[in-house]
Coordinates of N, CA and C in Angstrom, one line a residue:
X8 N 2.7 -112.3 0.5 CA 2.9 -111.9 1.0 C 4.4 -111.5 0.8
X9 N 5.2 -111.2 0.4 CA 6.6 -110.7 0.5 C 6.5 -109.7 -0.5
X10 N 5.1 -110.0 -1.6 CA 4.6 -109.1 -2.5 C 3.7 -107.9 -2.3
X11 N 2.9 -108.3 -0.6 CA 2.1 -107.2 -0.5 C 3.5 -106.7 0.4
X12 N 4.4 -107.0 1.4 CA 4.9 -106.5 1.5 C 6.3 -105.4 0.9
X13 N 6.6 -105.7 -0.6 CA 7.1 -104.5 -1.3 C 6.7 -104.0 -1.8
X14 N 5.5 -104.2 -2.6 CA 3.9 -102.7 -2.5 C 4.2 -101.4 -1.3
X15 N 3.5 -101.7 -0.2 CA 4.2 -101.3 1.6 C 5.6 -100.5 1.9
X16 N 5.6 -101.4 0.9 CA 7.8 -100.8 1.5 C 7.6 -99.6 0.3
X17 N 7.9 -99.5 -1.0 CA 7.4 -99.1 -2.0 C 6.9 -97.9 -2.1
X18 N 5.2 -97.8 -1.5 CA 4.6 -97.0 -1.0 C 5.0 -96.0 0.0
X19 N 5.9 -97.3 1.1 CA 6.5 -96.7 1.5 C 7.3 -94.7 1.3
X20 N 7.8 -95.2 0.7 CA 9.1 -94.1 0.1 C 8.2 -93.1 -0.2
X21 N 7.8 -94.2 -1.6 CA 7.0 -93.2 -2.4 C 6.2 -91.5 -2.0
X22 N 5.8 -92.1 -0.5 CA 5.0 -90.4 0.7 C 6.1 -89.5 1.2
X23 N 7.1 -90.9 1.1 CA 8.5 -89.9 2.2 C 9.0 -89.1 0.9
X24 N 8.4 -89.7 -0.3 CA 9.5 -88.7 -1.5 C 9.1 -87.7 -1.1
X25 N 7.0 -87.6 -1.7 CA 6.5 -86.7 -2.3 C 6.5 -85.0 -1.5
X26 N 7.5 -86.0 0.6 CA 7.5 -84.8 1.3 C 8.1 -84.4 1.2
X27 N 8.9 -84.8 0.8 CA 10.3 -83.5 0.3 C 10.3 -82.9 -1.3
X28 N 9.6 -82.7 -2.0 CA 9.2 -82.9 -3.3 C 7.8 -82.0 -3.6
X29 N 8.1 -81.1 -4.3 CA 6.5 -80.7 -4.9 C 6.5 -80.5 -6.4
X30 N 5.6 -80.7 -7.0 CA 5.2 -79.8 -8.5 C 5.8 -78.7 -8.3
X31 N 6.9 -78.3 -9.5 CA 7.1 -76.8 -9.5 C 5.7 -76.1 -9.1
X32 N 5.6 -74.6 -8.6 CA 4.6 -73.1 -9.1 C 4.9 -73.0 -10.8
X33 N 4.2 -72.3 -10.4 CA 4.2 -71.6 -12.1 C 4.1 -70.4 -11.6
X34 N 4.3 -70.3 -10.9 CA 3.8 -68.5 -9.6 C 4.3 -69.2 -8.5
X35 N 5.8 -69.2 -8.5 CA 6.2 -69.4 -6.8 C 6.1 -68.6 -5.5
X36 N 6.0 -68.6 -4.8 CA 5.7 -67.5 -3.1 C 7.0 -67.6 -3.0
X37 N 6.9 -66.3 -2.9 CA 8.3 -65.4 -2.2 C 8.2 -64.7 -0.7
X38 N 8.7 -64.9 0.2 CA 8.1 -64.3 1.4 C 10.0 -63.2 1.2
X39 N 10.1 -61.9 1.0 CA 11.1 -61.0 1.6 C 10.6 -60.1 3.0
X40 N 12.2 -60.0 3.6 CA 11.9 -58.8 4.9 C 12.8 -58.6 4.6
X41 N 12.1 -56.9 5.4 CA 13.7 -56.5 6.0 C 14.0 -55.3 6.4
X42 N 14.7 -55.5 7.9 CA 14.9 -54.3 8.8 C 14.8 -53.2 8.1
X43 N 13.5 -52.9 9.0 CA 13.3 -50.9 8.6 C 13.5 -50.1 9.9
X44 N 14.5 -49.3 10.2 CA 14.0 -48.9 11.2 C 14.2 -49.3 12.5
X45 N 13.1 -49.2 13.3 CA 13.4 -50.1 14.7 C 12.6 -51.4 14.0
X46 N 11.9 -51.9 13.5 CA 11.4 -52.9 13.4 C 11.5 -53.6 11.7
X47 N 11.1 -53.6 11.2 CA 10.4 -54.8 9.9 C 9.5 -54.8 9.5
X48 N 9.8 -55.0 7.6 CA 8.3 -54.9 6.7 C 8.9 -56.5 6.3
X49 N 8.1 -57.3 6.0 CA 7.7 -58.0 5.1 C 6.5 -57.8 4.5
X50 N 7.2 -58.8 2.9 CA 6.3 -59.2 1.6 C 5.4 -60.3 2.0
X51 N 4.8 -60.8 1.1 CA 4.6 -62.2 0.7 C 3.6 -61.7 -0.2
X52 N 4.5 -62.5 -2.0 CA 3.8 -62.6 -2.6 C 3.8 -64.2 -4.2
X53 N 2.9 -64.0 -4.7 CA 2.7 -64.4 -6.2 C 4.5 -64.4 -7.3
X54 N 4.7 -65.2 -7.8 CA 5.4 -64.7 -8.9 C 5.3 -64.9 -10.0
X55 N 5.1 -64.7 -10.5 CA 4.1 -65.4 -12.4 C 5.3 -64.2 -13.1
X56 N 5.7 -65.3 -14.2 CA 6.3 -64.2 -15.2 C 5.9 -63.9 -16.6
X57 N 6.9 -64.1 -17.2 CA 6.2 -62.7 -18.3 C 5.7 -64.4 -19.7
X58 N 6.5 -64.7 -19.9 CA 6.1 -66.5 -20.4 C 5.8 -66.2 -22.1
X59 N 6.7 -65.4 -22.2 CA 6.5 -64.9 -23.5 C 4.4 -63.6 -23.7
X60 N 4.0 -63.5 -23.2 CA 3.0 -62.4 -23.1 C 3.3 -61.6 -22.9
X61 N 2.3 -60.4 -23.6 CA 1.9 -58.6 -23.4 C 1.7 -58.9 -21.7
X62 N 2.1 -58.0 -21.3 CA 1.9 -57.6 -19.5 C 1.3 -56.2 -19.4
X63 N 1.2 -55.0 -19.5 CA 1.0 -54.1 -19.1 C 0.1 -54.0 -19.8
X64 N -1.7 -54.0 -19.8 CA -2.7 -53.7 -20.7 C -3.0 -53.9 -21.7
X65 N -2.6 -55.6 -21.2 CA -3.3 -57.4 -22.0 C -3.6 -57.7 -20.8
X66 N -2.4 -58.8 -20.1 CA -2.6 -59.4 -19.3 C -3.2 -58.9 -17.6
X67 N -2.0 -57.8 -18.2 CA -3.1 -56.7 -16.6 C -3.8 -55.6 -17.0
X68 N -4.8 -55.4 -17.2 CA -5.6 -54.0 -17.4 C -5.4 -53.9 -17.1
X69 N -5.3 -51.7 -18.5 CA -4.8 -51.0 -17.4 C -6.4 -49.9 -17.1
X70 N -6.0 -49.7 -15.8 CA -7.3 -49.3 -15.4 C -8.6 -49.8 -14.2
X71 N -7.7 -51.0 -14.1 CA -8.0 -52.7 -13.0 C -7.1 -52.7 -12.8
X72 N -8.3 -53.0 -11.4 CA -7.3 -53.0 -9.6 C -7.2 -54.4 -10.0
X73 N -5.1 -55.3 -9.7 CA -4.6 -55.9 -9.5 C -4.0 -56.2 -8.7
X74 N -4.2 -57.8 -8.3 CA -3.6 -58.2 -7.0 C -2.2 -58.1 -6.7
X75 N -1.5 -57.3 -7.6 CA 0.1 -57.2 -7.7 C 1.0 -59.0 -7.4
X76 N 0.6 -58.9 -8.0 CA 1.8 -60.5 -7.9 C 0.4 -62.0 -9.1
X77 N -0.2 -63.2 -7.6 CA -0.3 -63.8 -8.3 C -1.1 -64.5 -7.3
X78 N -2.2 -65.1 -7.6 CA -3.1 -66.2 -6.7 C -3.8 -65.5 -5.4
X79 N -3.0 -66.0 -4.5 CA -3.8 -65.3 -3.2 C -3.3 -63.9 -2.2
X80 N -3.5 -62.9 -2.0 CA -3.5 -61.4 -2.7 C -2.2 -61.3 -2.5
X81 N -1.5 -60.1 -2.5 CA -0.2 -59.6 -2.5 C -0.4 -59.3 -0.7
X82 N 1.1 -59.4 0.5 CA 0.7 -59.3 1.8 C 1.2 -58.8 2.6
X83 N 1.2 -57.4 3.0 CA 3.1 -56.3 3.2 C 2.1 -56.2 5.0
X84 N 3.6 -56.2 5.5 CA 3.7 -55.9 6.6 C 4.2 -55.2 7.5
X85 N 3.5 -54.2 8.2 CA 5.1 -53.2 8.6 C 5.0 -53.3 10.1
X86 N 6.0 -53.9 11.0 CA 5.9 -53.0 12.3 C 6.3 -52.7 13.0
X87 N 5.6 -51.2 12.9 CA 6.0 -50.3 12.8 C 5.0 -48.8 12.2
X88 N 4.0 -47.8 12.7 CA 3.7 -46.9 11.8 C 4.8 -46.6 11.0
X89 N 4.4 -46.1 9.3 CA 4.7 -45.6 8.5 C 4.8 -44.9 7.8
X90 N 5.8 -44.0 6.8 CA 4.8 -43.4 5.6 C 5.2 -44.0 4.8
X91 N 4.0 -44.1 4.4 CA 4.3 -44.5 2.9 C 3.8 -44.4 1.8
X92 N 4.7 -43.5 1.0 CA 4.2 -42.6 -0.7 C 3.8 -41.1 0.4
X93 N 4.4 -41.0 1.4 CA 3.2 -39.6 1.6 C 2.3 -40.0 2.4
X94 N 2.2 -41.3 2.8 CA 0.4 -40.7 3.5 C 0.9 -41.8 4.8
X95 N 0.3 -41.4 6.2 CA 0.6 -42.5 7.0 C -0.1 -43.4 7.4
X96 N 0.3 -45.1 8.0 CA -0.5 -46.2 7.7 C 0.3 -47.0 9.1
X97 N -1.0 -47.5 10.1 CA -0.5 -48.0 10.7 C 0.0 -48.9 10.9
X98 N 0.6 -50.1 12.0 CA 1.5 -50.7 12.0 C 0.5 -52.2 11.7
X99 N 1.3 -53.1 10.5 CA -0.3 -54.6 11.0 C -0.1 -55.1 9.3
X100 N -0.2 -55.4 8.9 CA -0.6 -55.9 8.1 C -2.5 -55.6 6.8
X101 N -1.5 -55.7 5.5 CA -2.3 -55.0 4.0 C -2.0 -55.9 3.7
X102 N -3.5 -55.8 2.7 CA -3.3 -56.2 1.0 C -2.8 -55.2 0.2
X103 N -1.7 -56.1 -0.9 CA -1.1 -54.7 -1.2 C -2.0 -54.8 -3.1
X104 N -2.4 -53.4 -3.4 CA -3.3 -54.0 -5.3 C -2.6 -52.9 -5.9
X105 N -2.7 -52.9 -7.2 CA -2.2 -51.7 -7.8 C -3.6 -51.6 -9.1
X106 N -3.4 -50.3 -9.6 CA -4.7 -50.3 -10.2 C -4.0 -49.1 -11.7
X107 N -2.7 -50.2 -12.4 CA -1.6 -49.6 -13.6 C -1.7 -48.7 -14.4
X108 N -1.7 -47.7 -15.0 CA -2.2 -47.0 -16.5 C -0.4 -47.0 -17.2
X109 N -0.6 -46.5 -18.6 CA 0.9 -47.2 -18.8 C 2.5 -45.9 -18.2
X110 N 1.5 -44.5 -17.4 CA 2.5 -43.4 -17.5 C 2.8 -43.8 -15.7
X111 N 1.9 -44.2 -14.7 CA 2.5 -44.3 -13.6 C 0.9 -45.6 -12.6
X112 N 1.3 -45.4 -11.6 CA 0.1 -46.7 -11.1 C 0.1 -45.5 -9.9
X113 N -1.2 -46.5 -9.4 CA -1.9 -47.1 -7.8 C -1.4 -47.7 -7.0
X114 N -0.7 -47.4 -6.5 CA -0.6 -48.2 -5.6 C -1.7 -47.8 -3.7
X115 N -2.0 -49.2 -3.6 CA -2.6 -49.1 -2.8 C -2.4 -50.2 -1.5
X116 N -3.2 -49.7 -0.5 CA -3.0 -51.2 1.0 C -4.7 -50.6 1.4
X117 N -4.8 -51.9 1.1 CA -6.5 -52.3 1.3 C -6.4 -53.4 2.4
X118 N -7.2 -53.4 3.7 CA -7.8 -53.7 5.0 C -8.1 -55.2 5.1
X119 N -8.1 -55.4 3.6 CA -8.0 -57.5 3.3 C -7.1 -57.8 2.5
X120 N -6.7 -59.4 3.5 CA -4.9 -59.3 2.7 C -4.9 -61.3 2.9
X121 N -6.4 -61.2 2.3 CA -6.9 -62.4 2.9 C -7.7 -62.9 1.7
X122 N -7.9 -62.7 0.4 CA -8.4 -63.1 -0.6 C -7.4 -63.8 -1.9
X123 N -8.3 -64.1 -2.2 CA -7.9 -64.6 -3.8 C -7.7 -63.6 -4.8
X124 N -6.5 -63.4 -5.4 CA -6.6 -62.4 -6.0 C -6.9 -61.1 -5.7
X125 N -7.9 -60.7 -6.8 CA -8.6 -59.1 -6.3 C -10.0 -59.4 -6.5
X126 N -9.9 -61.0 -6.9 CA -12.0 -61.1 -7.1 C -13.4 -60.0 -6.0
X127 N -12.5 -60.2 -4.9 CA -13.7 -60.1 -4.5 C -13.0 -58.6 -3.7
X128 N -12.1 -57.5 -4.3 CA -11.4 -56.8 -3.4 C -12.7 -55.3 -3.1
X129 N -12.4 -54.2 -2.7 CA -13.7 -53.9 -2.1 C -13.2 -52.2 -1.6
X130 N -13.4 -51.7 -2.4 CA -12.4 -49.9 -2.4 C -12.9 -49.7 -0.9
X131 N -14.1 -50.0 0.0 CA -14.3 -49.3 0.5 C -13.0 -49.9 1.6
X132 N -12.6 -51.4 1.8 CA -11.8 -51.0 2.6 C -9.7 -50.5 2.5
X133 N -10.3 -50.3 1.5 CA -8.1 -49.2 0.9 C -7.9 -48.7 2.7
X134 N -7.4 -48.7 2.9 CA -6.7 -47.9 4.3 C -6.0 -46.2 3.2
X135 N -5.1 -46.8 2.3 CA -4.4 -45.5 1.7 C -4.3 -45.8 0.2
X136 N -4.1 -44.9 -0.8 CA -3.9 -45.1 -1.6 C -3.0 -44.7 -1.9
X137 N -2.0 -43.4 -3.1 CA -0.4 -43.8 -3.7 C -0.6 -43.7 -5.2
X138 N 0.1 -42.6 -5.8 CA -0.3 -43.2 -7.2 C 1.3 -42.4 -7.3
X139 N 1.9 -43.4 -8.7 CA 3.9 -43.1 -8.3 C 4.1 -42.9 -10.2
X140 N 5.3 -43.2 -10.7 CA 5.5 -43.1 -11.3 C 6.3 -44.2 -12.0
X141 N 5.5 -44.5 -13.4 CA 6.6 -45.9 -13.5 C 7.6 -45.8 -15.1
X142 N 8.6 -46.1 -14.6 CA 9.6 -45.8 -15.0 C 10.0 -47.5 -16.1
X143 N 10.5 -47.7 -17.1 CA 10.8 -48.2 -18.6 C 11.5 -49.1 -18.0
X144 N 11.4 -50.2 -18.3 CA 13.2 -50.7 -17.6 C 14.3 -51.2 -19.2
X145 N 15.2 -50.9 -18.8 CA 17.0 -51.3 -19.7 C 16.3 -53.4 -20.2
X146 N 16.3 -53.8 -19.6 CA 16.0 -55.1 -19.2 C 15.2 -55.5 -18.8
X147 N 14.0 -57.0 -19.5 CA 13.3 -57.3 -18.7 C 13.2 -58.2 -17.9
X148 N 12.0 -57.6 -17.1 CA 12.5 -58.9 -15.6 C 11.4 -59.7 -15.8
X149 N 11.7 -60.8 -15.9 CA 10.5 -62.6 -16.5 C 10.0 -62.6 -15.3
X150 N 10.8 -61.9 -14.3 CA 9.6 -62.7 -12.4 C 9.3 -61.5 -12.0
X151 N 7.7 -61.7 -12.1 CA 7.2 -60.6 -11.1 C 8.2 -60.5 -10.0
X152 N 8.8 -59.9 -9.5 CA 9.7 -58.7 -8.4 C 9.1 -57.7 -7.8
X153 N 8.8 -57.7 -5.8 CA 9.1 -57.4 -5.2 C 9.9 -57.2 -4.0
X154 N 10.9 -56.1 -4.2 CA 12.2 -56.3 -3.0 C 12.0 -54.8 -2.7
X155 N 12.5 -54.6 -1.0 CA 13.1 -53.0 -0.3 C 13.8 -53.1 0.1
X156 N 14.4 -51.9 -0.6 CA 15.6 -51.2 -0.5 C 15.4 -50.4 0.3
X157 N 16.7 -50.7 1.3 CA 17.2 -49.4 1.9 C 18.0 -48.5 1.5
X158 N 18.1 -47.3 2.0 CA 18.4 -46.0 2.0 C 19.1 -45.3 2.7
X159 N 18.9 -45.8 4.0 CA 19.9 -45.4 5.5 C 19.2 -46.7 6.8
X160 N 19.5 -45.9 7.2 CA 18.7 -46.5 8.6 C 18.0 -46.2 8.8
X161 N 16.3 -45.5 8.2 CA 15.8 -45.5 9.1 C 14.5 -44.8 7.7
X162 N 14.7 -45.5 6.4 CA 14.3 -45.4 5.7 C 14.4 -46.7 4.5
X163 N 13.1 -46.5 3.7 CA 14.0 -46.9 2.3 C 12.8 -47.3 1.4
X164 N 13.1 -47.8 -0.2 CA 12.4 -48.0 -0.9 C 11.4 -49.3 -1.0
X165 N 10.0 -49.0 -1.1 CA 8.8 -50.6 -1.9 C 10.1 -50.7 -3.3
X166 N 9.9 -51.4 -3.8 CA 10.6 -51.3 -5.7 C 9.5 -52.4 -5.9
X167 N 9.1 -52.7 -7.1 CA 8.3 -53.7 -8.2 C 8.6 -53.3 -9.5
X168 N 9.1 -54.9 -9.7 CA 9.4 -54.5 -11.5 C 8.4 -56.0 -11.6
X169 N 8.2 -55.3 -13.4 CA 7.6 -56.5 -14.3 C 7.7 -56.6 -15.7
X170 N 7.6 -57.5 -16.0 CA 8.7 -57.0 -17.5 C 9.7 -56.6 -18.2
X171 N 8.8 -54.8 -18.8 CA 9.3 -53.8 -18.8 C 9.1 -52.3 -18.1
X172 N 9.1 -52.6 -17.1 CA 8.6 -51.6 -15.4 C 8.9 -51.4 -14.4
X173 N 8.8 -50.4 -13.6 CA 9.4 -50.7 -12.1 C 9.1 -48.9 -11.9
X174 N 8.1 -49.4 -10.7 CA 7.8 -48.4 -9.5 C 8.4 -48.3 -8.0
X175 N 8.4 -47.1 -7.3 CA 9.4 -47.3 -6.3 C 8.2 -46.4 -5.3
X176 N 7.9 -46.8 -4.0 CA 7.7 -46.0 -3.2 C 8.1 -46.1 -1.8
X177 N 8.4 -44.7 -1.7 CA 9.2 -44.0 -0.7 C 8.6 -44.6 0.9
X178 N 9.3 -45.8 2.1 CA 9.0 -45.8 3.5 C 9.6 -45.1 3.8
X179 N 9.5 -44.2 5.4 CA 9.8 -44.1 6.1 C 9.0 -43.6 7.4
X180 N 9.5 -43.6 8.2 CA 8.8 -43.7 9.6 C 7.9 -42.7 9.5
X181 N 6.4 -43.2 10.3 CA 5.6 -42.5 10.8 C 6.1 -40.4 11.2
X182 N 7.2 -40.7 12.4 CA 8.0 -40.1 13.3 C 9.0 -39.9 13.8
X183 N 9.2 -39.5 12.6 CA 11.0 -39.7 12.6 C 11.7 -39.5 13.9
X184 N 10.4 -38.0 14.3 CA 12.3 -37.4 16.0 C 11.5 -38.3 17.1
X185 N 9.9 -38.8 17.1 CA 10.3 -40.4 18.1 C 10.9 -41.2 17.9
X186 N 11.1 -41.5 16.9 CA 12.3 -42.6 16.5 C 13.5 -43.1 16.9
X187 N 14.3 -41.3 16.6 CA 16.0 -41.0 16.9 C 15.8 -40.4 18.0
X188 N 14.5 -40.1 19.0 CA 15.1 -40.5 20.4 C 14.2 -41.5 20.6
X189 N 14.2 -42.5 20.2 CA 14.0 -44.3 21.3 C 15.8 -44.9 20.9
X190 N 16.0 -44.6 19.7 CA 17.1 -45.1 19.1 C 18.2 -44.6 20.4
X191 N 18.7 -43.3 20.4 CA 19.4 -42.7 20.7 C 19.8 -43.3 22.2
X192 N 18.4 -44.2 23.2 CA 18.1 -44.3 24.5 C 18.5 -45.6 23.9
X193 N 18.4 -46.1 23.2 CA 18.7 -47.6 22.0 C 20.0 -47.6 22.7
X194 N 20.5 -46.7 22.5 CA 22.2 -46.4 22.1 C 22.7 -46.2 22.8
X195 N 22.4 -45.3 24.1 CA 22.8 -45.2 25.7 C 22.9 -46.7 25.8
X196 N 21.6 -47.6 26.0 CA 21.4 -48.5 26.4 C 22.2 -50.0 26.5
X197 N 22.0 -49.5 25.5 CA 23.6 -50.8 24.6 C 25.1 -49.8 25.9
X198 N 25.4 -49.0 25.6 CA 26.7 -48.4 25.8 C 27.3 -49.4 27.2
X199 N 25.8 -48.7 28.2 CA 26.2 -48.4 29.6 C 26.1 -50.7 29.9
X200 N 25.1 -51.6 29.3 CA 25.8 -52.7 29.5 C 26.9 -53.3 28.9
X201 N 27.3 -52.1 27.3 CA 29.1 -53.1 27.1 C 30.0 -52.6 28.5
X202 N 29.7 -51.6 29.0 CA 30.2 -51.3 30.0 C 30.8 -51.4 30.3
X203 N 29.3 -52.4 31.6 CA 29.6 -53.0 32.6 C 29.5 -54.3 32.4
X204 N 29.5 -55.0 31.1 CA 30.3 -55.7 30.6 C 32.1 -56.3 31.1
X205 N 32.2 -54.9 30.6 CA 33.7 -54.7 30.3 C 34.8 -54.3 32.1
X206 N 34.2 -54.3 32.6 CA 34.2 -54.2 34.3 C 34.0 -55.2 34.6
X207 N 33.1 -55.8 34.7 CA 33.2 -57.1 35.0 C 34.6 -58.4 34.3
X208 N 34.4 -58.1 33.2 CA 35.6 -59.1 32.7 C 37.1 -58.5 32.9

């Protein structure tokens, strides 16, 4: 009976331990989120490593659609309509795909953001695609990375880096004049609220 109780205790503690830890992922998942204009942009993607391999032109063939990461497709969510590299995109979630060549990448937003990799990629589901130049990095980027870098309070760049390659897509509000007007009204409301709070105090 004691042996049985001991075994149960060991099993229970092992189960508890397993819930807190997991086997390290070969391509860990990451979610990045950035305040953008009056809303947010978020990206959910897998981060493969170079691991001594030749990436672009071999592991990721030129001229073929790629999931822009690892495992399930990369998802990008816009909280408001945006100007994505010069093309207007409605608010929502999209699959982010890339067709790389040596000097430029075609960056694609696709309606299907729930597929595994790019195995069921359907170009008919494309919303927009933009061509962006590829720059050579001075220092090798071991882990695939997507970042959102603000350039001012209403604009930013989506930056994609891996191995020795980097590309950027400019993000701006789809209707900058409307955004400016709304922002001005919001500032007025905040001032009224602040003045009212001071008057009470």
